[in-house]
């Protein structure tokens, strides 16, 4: 498989609403393998198919135990196809997000603290989970990509958006 180029904010495909997956075939498996290779090569915590130029509703995410982020609970490797999110409660948390499509930047983004997500894995088996914290955040970030939304659009106060190296000491970063 292959490491693919990651599209950057401004490229039109990142603003499109991605299409649902209808076939769980070899083409889907190849797409997911490329997403895996690309995410791992960049030490990302998540990636959506549109970020490698494929406008389909597929996201992947994973957070291993990482000494850079000791305050985050690990998230199991997950492939999520045709996701549906249901927030549980109104509570939101603010967190400093980054994105492989917005390299070098960080922004403070509100996300629902708890949510239920449903969808399918790479083979079409149903996934149904209730999660919170960073796990809930990464799912919301990745699913936003499928609706053409990048996290800077969610930053409420643009004073809380800037270059990661300029913000050192002013924030608690999350992985891209
Ligand atoms: Ni992103």
mmCIF file of C-alpha atoms and ligand atoms in Angstrom:
data_model
loop_
_atom_site.group_PDB
_atom_site.id
_atom_site.type_symbol
_atom_site.label_atom_id
_atom_site.label_comp_id
_atom_site.label_asym_id
_atom_site.label_seq_id
_atom_site.Cartn_x
_atom_site.Cartn_y
_atom_site.Cartn_z
ATOM 1 C CA UNK A 1 0.000 0.000 0.000
ATOM 2 C CA UNK A 2 1.084 3.590 0.030
ATOM 3 C CA UNK A 3 1.614 6.760 1.963
ATOM 4 C CA UNK A 4 -0.581 9.342 0.245
ATOM 5 C CA UNK A 5 -0.379 13.117 0.080
ATOM 6 C CA UNK A 6 -2.531 14.817 2.703
ATOM 7 C CA UNK A 7 -4.711 17.611 1.326
ATOM 8 C CA UNK A 8 -4.419 20.963 3.079
ATOM 9 C CA UNK A 9 -7.046 23.495 4.113
ATOM 10 C CA UNK A 10 -8.085 25.431 1.030
ATOM 11 C CA UNK A 11 -8.293 22.448 -1.287
ATOM 12 C CA UNK A 12 -11.928 22.167 -2.426
ATOM 13 C CA UNK A 13 -12.336 18.441 -1.767
ATOM 14 C CA UNK A 14 -11.942 19.091 1.972
ATOM 15 C CA UNK A 15 -15.078 21.257 1.842
ATOM 16 C CA UNK A 16 -17.257 18.617 0.166
ATOM 17 C CA UNK A 17 -19.793 16.381 1.883
ATOM 18 C CA UNK A 18 -18.432 12.859 1.373
ATOM 19 C CA UNK A 19 -20.555 10.044 -0.065
ATOM 20 C CA UNK A 20 -21.674 6.981 1.905
ATOM 21 C CA UNK A 21 -19.814 3.716 1.324
ATOM 22 C CA UNK A 22 -22.044 1.166 -0.386
ATOM 23 C CA UNK A 23 -19.621 -1.690 -1.036
ATOM 24 C CA UNK A 24 -17.304 -3.359 1.465
ATOM 25 C CA UNK A 25 -14.936 -4.611 -1.192
ATOM 26 C CA UNK A 26 -11.234 -4.747 -2.058
ATOM 27 C CA UNK A 27 -11.302 -1.097 -3.073
ATOM 28 C CA UNK A 28 -12.421 -0.122 0.414
ATOM 29 C CA UNK A 29 -9.744 -2.333 1.978
ATOM 30 C CA UNK A 30 -7.076 -0.686 -0.187
ATOM 31 C CA UNK A 31 -8.323 2.790 0.770
ATOM 32 C CA UNK A 32 -8.133 1.896 4.474
ATOM 33 C CA UNK A 33 -4.632 0.443 4.075
ATOM 34 C CA UNK A 34 -3.465 3.708 2.477
ATOM 35 C CA UNK A 35 -5.135 5.709 5.256
ATOM 36 C CA UNK A 36 -3.348 3.572 7.868
ATOM 37 C CA UNK A 37 0.034 4.030 6.195
ATOM 38 C CA UNK A 38 -0.490 7.767 5.821
ATOM 39 C CA UNK A 39 -1.715 8.336 9.391
ATOM 40 C CA UNK A 40 1.116 6.317 10.921
ATOM 41 C CA UNK A 41 3.781 7.985 8.785
ATOM 42 C CA UNK A 42 2.690 11.342 10.204
ATOM 43 C CA UNK A 43 2.082 10.136 13.785
ATOM 44 C CA UNK A 44 -1.530 11.199 13.501
ATOM 45 C CA UNK A 45 -4.304 10.147 15.877
ATOM 46 C CA UNK A 46 -6.937 10.168 13.156
ATOM 47 C CA UNK A 47 -7.514 10.527 9.448
ATOM 48 C CA UNK A 48 -10.561 10.862 7.213
ATOM 49 C CA UNK A 49 -10.672 9.594 3.626
ATOM 50 C CA UNK A 50 -11.188 13.098 2.135
ATOM 51 C CA UNK A 51 -7.810 14.065 3.585
ATOM 52 C CA UNK A 52 -6.159 11.754 1.065
ATOM 53 C CA UNK A 53 -8.460 12.921 -1.711
ATOM 54 C CA UNK A 54 -11.219 10.296 -1.518
ATOM 55 C CA UNK A 55 -14.669 11.712 -0.835
ATOM 56 C CA UNK A 56 -16.113 8.709 1.009
ATOM 57 C CA UNK A 57 -17.444 8.383 4.565
ATOM 58 C CA UNK A 58 -14.516 6.512 6.104
ATOM 59 C CA UNK A 59 -12.443 7.554 9.123
ATOM 60 C CA UNK A 60 -9.733 5.863 11.166
ATOM 61 C CA UNK A 61 -8.321 6.783 14.556
ATOM 62 C CA UNK A 62 -6.063 5.454 17.269
ATOM 63 C CA UNK A 63 -4.212 6.841 20.265
ATOM 64 C CA UNK A 64 -1.547 4.632 21.739
ATOM 65 C CA UNK A 65 -0.016 5.329 25.124
ATOM 66 C CA UNK A 66 2.095 8.356 24.256
ATOM 67 C CA UNK A 67 4.501 10.132 26.618
ATOM 68 C CA UNK A 68 3.792 13.399 24.755
ATOM 69 C CA UNK A 69 0.160 13.234 25.892
ATOM 70 C CA UNK A 70 0.196 11.656 29.379
ATOM 71 C CA UNK A 71 -3.157 13.298 30.193
ATOM 72 C CA UNK A 72 -5.014 11.405 27.427
ATOM 73 C CA UNK A 73 -6.560 7.958 27.710
ATOM 74 C CA UNK A 74 -5.534 5.649 24.833
ATOM 75 C CA UNK A 75 -8.112 5.006 22.096
ATOM 76 C CA UNK A 76 -8.228 1.600 20.352
ATOM 77 C CA UNK A 77 -7.482 1.462 16.641
ATOM 78 C CA UNK A 78 -10.824 1.886 14.892
ATOM 79 C CA UNK A 79 -12.040 1.938 11.303
ATOM 80 C CA UNK A 80 -15.433 3.615 11.141
ATOM 81 C CA UNK A 81 -17.466 3.576 7.927
ATOM 82 C CA UNK A 82 -20.686 5.583 7.443
ATOM 83 C CA UNK A 83 -20.595 6.941 11.000
ATOM 84 C CA UNK A 84 -23.565 8.390 12.856
ATOM 85 C CA UNK A 85 -22.998 10.436 15.997
ATOM 86 C CA UNK A 86 -25.459 11.077 18.806
ATOM 87 C CA UNK A 87 -24.309 13.489 21.522
ATOM 88 C CA UNK A 88 -25.234 12.360 25.044
ATOM 89 C CA UNK A 89 -26.096 15.425 27.073
ATOM 90 C CA UNK A 90 -25.253 19.044 26.396
ATOM 91 C CA UNK A 91 -21.886 19.167 28.143
ATOM 92 C CA UNK A 92 -18.972 20.320 26.029
ATOM 93 C CA UNK A 93 -15.257 20.511 26.730
ATOM 94 C CA UNK A 94 -12.740 22.804 25.076
ATOM 95 C CA UNK A 95 -9.532 21.224 23.799
ATOM 96 C CA UNK A 96 -6.541 22.298 21.695
ATOM 97 C CA UNK A 97 -6.864 20.424 18.414
ATOM 98 C CA UNK A 98 -4.560 20.073 15.478
ATOM 99 C CA UNK A 99 -5.122 18.509 12.065
ATOM 100 C CA UNK A 100 -2.846 16.978 9.445
ATOM 101 C CA UNK A 101 -4.644 19.177 6.886
ATOM 102 C CA UNK A 102 -3.795 22.320 8.885
ATOM 103 C CA UNK A 103 -0.137 21.626 9.652
ATOM 104 C CA UNK A 104 1.620 23.557 12.395
ATOM 105 C CA UNK A 105 -1.538 25.129 13.802
ATOM 106 C CA UNK A 106 -3.585 24.615 16.977
ATOM 107 C CA UNK A 107 -6.995 25.884 17.970
ATOM 108 C CA UNK A 108 -9.272 25.669 20.978
ATOM 109 C CA UNK A 109 -12.399 23.758 19.950
ATOM 110 C CA UNK A 110 -15.540 22.857 21.914
ATOM 111 C CA UNK A 111 -16.764 19.276 21.522
ATOM 112 C CA UNK A 112 -19.450 17.200 23.194
ATOM 113 C CA UNK A 113 -17.991 15.420 26.186
ATOM 114 C CA UNK A 114 -19.957 12.196 25.713
ATOM 115 C CA UNK A 115 -21.476 10.607 22.663
ATOM 116 C CA UNK A 116 -22.689 7.417 21.098
ATOM 117 C CA UNK A 117 -21.352 6.487 17.692
ATOM 118 C CA UNK A 118 -22.495 3.876 15.273
ATOM 119 C CA UNK A 119 -21.262 2.694 11.932
ATOM 120 C CA UNK A 120 -19.476 -0.257 10.366
ATOM 121 C CA UNK A 121 -15.965 -1.609 10.463
ATOM 122 C CA UNK A 122 -13.909 -2.409 7.350
ATOM 123 C CA UNK A 123 -15.791 -5.678 6.841
ATOM 124 C CA UNK A 124 -19.263 -4.222 7.287
ATOM 125 C CA UNK A 125 -19.798 -5.431 10.892
ATOM 126 C CA UNK A 126 -21.757 -3.022 13.072
ATOM 127 C CA UNK A 127 -19.968 -0.821 15.608
ATOM 128 C CA UNK A 128 -21.933 0.790 18.461
ATOM 129 C CA UNK A 129 -19.986 2.550 21.211
ATOM 130 C CA UNK A 130 -20.562 5.097 23.940
ATOM 131 C CA UNK A 131 -17.420 7.126 24.624
ATOM 132 C CA UNK A 132 -16.204 10.293 26.301
ATOM 133 C CA UNK A 133 -13.193 12.559 26.562
ATOM 134 C CA UNK A 134 -10.519 12.406 23.866
ATOM 135 C CA UNK A 135 -12.157 9.392 22.225
ATOM 136 C CA UNK A 136 -15.363 11.429 21.785
ATOM 137 C CA UNK A 137 -13.336 14.406 20.558
ATOM 138 C CA UNK A 138 -11.383 12.550 17.888
ATOM 139 C CA UNK A 139 -14.560 10.984 16.480
ATOM 140 C CA UNK A 140 -16.237 14.400 16.241
ATOM 141 C CA UNK A 141 -13.149 15.899 14.565
ATOM 142 C CA UNK A 142 -12.880 13.085 12.004
ATOM 143 C CA UNK A 143 -16.599 12.962 11.206
ATOM 144 C CA UNK A 144 -16.556 16.735 10.655
ATOM 145 C CA UNK A 145 -14.112 16.060 7.791
ATOM 146 C CA UNK A 146 -16.828 13.953 6.121
ATOM 147 C CA UNK A 147 -19.142 16.947 6.196
ATOM 148 C CA UNK A 148 -16.567 19.328 4.766
ATOM 149 C CA UNK A 149 -15.758 20.971 8.110
ATOM 150 C CA UNK A 150 -12.243 21.652 9.419
ATOM 151 C CA UNK A 151 -11.665 22.418 13.089
ATOM 152 C CA UNK A 152 -10.767 26.127 12.582
ATOM 153 C CA UNK A 153 -14.444 26.615 11.644
ATOM 154 C CA UNK A 154 -15.314 25.418 15.177
ATOM 155 C CA UNK A 155 -12.935 27.764 17.021
ATOM 156 C CA UNK A 156 -15.201 30.208 18.880
ATOM 157 C CA UNK A 157 -12.596 32.897 19.526
ATOM 158 C CA UNK A 158 -9.869 33.236 16.903
ATOM 159 C CA UNK A 159 -7.500 34.540 19.562
ATOM 160 C CA UNK A 160 -7.365 30.855 20.509
ATOM 161 C CA UNK A 161 -5.968 29.828 17.127
ATOM 162 C CA UNK A 162 -2.321 30.022 16.139
ATOM 163 C CA UNK A 163 0.962 28.380 15.336
ATOM 164 C CA UNK A 164 1.816 25.489 17.619
ATOM 165 C CA UNK A 165 5.390 26.647 18.240
ATOM 166 C CA UNK A 166 4.176 30.157 19.095
ATOM 167 C CA UNK A 167 1.590 28.775 21.541
ATOM 168 C CA UNK A 168 4.082 26.688 23.528
ATOM 169 C CA UNK A 169 3.312 27.010 27.210
ATOM 170 C CA UNK A 170 -0.141 28.498 26.555
ATOM 171 C CA UNK A 171 -2.006 25.270 25.821
ATOM 172 C CA UNK A 172 -2.316 21.557 26.447
ATOM 173 C CA UNK A 173 -2.019 20.079 22.955
ATOM 174 C CA UNK A 174 -3.958 17.149 21.522
ATOM 175 C CA UNK A 175 -2.445 14.960 18.816
ATOM 176 C CA UNK A 176 -3.302 15.819 15.177
HETATM 177 NI NI1 LIG B 1 -8.236 16.597 10.898
#
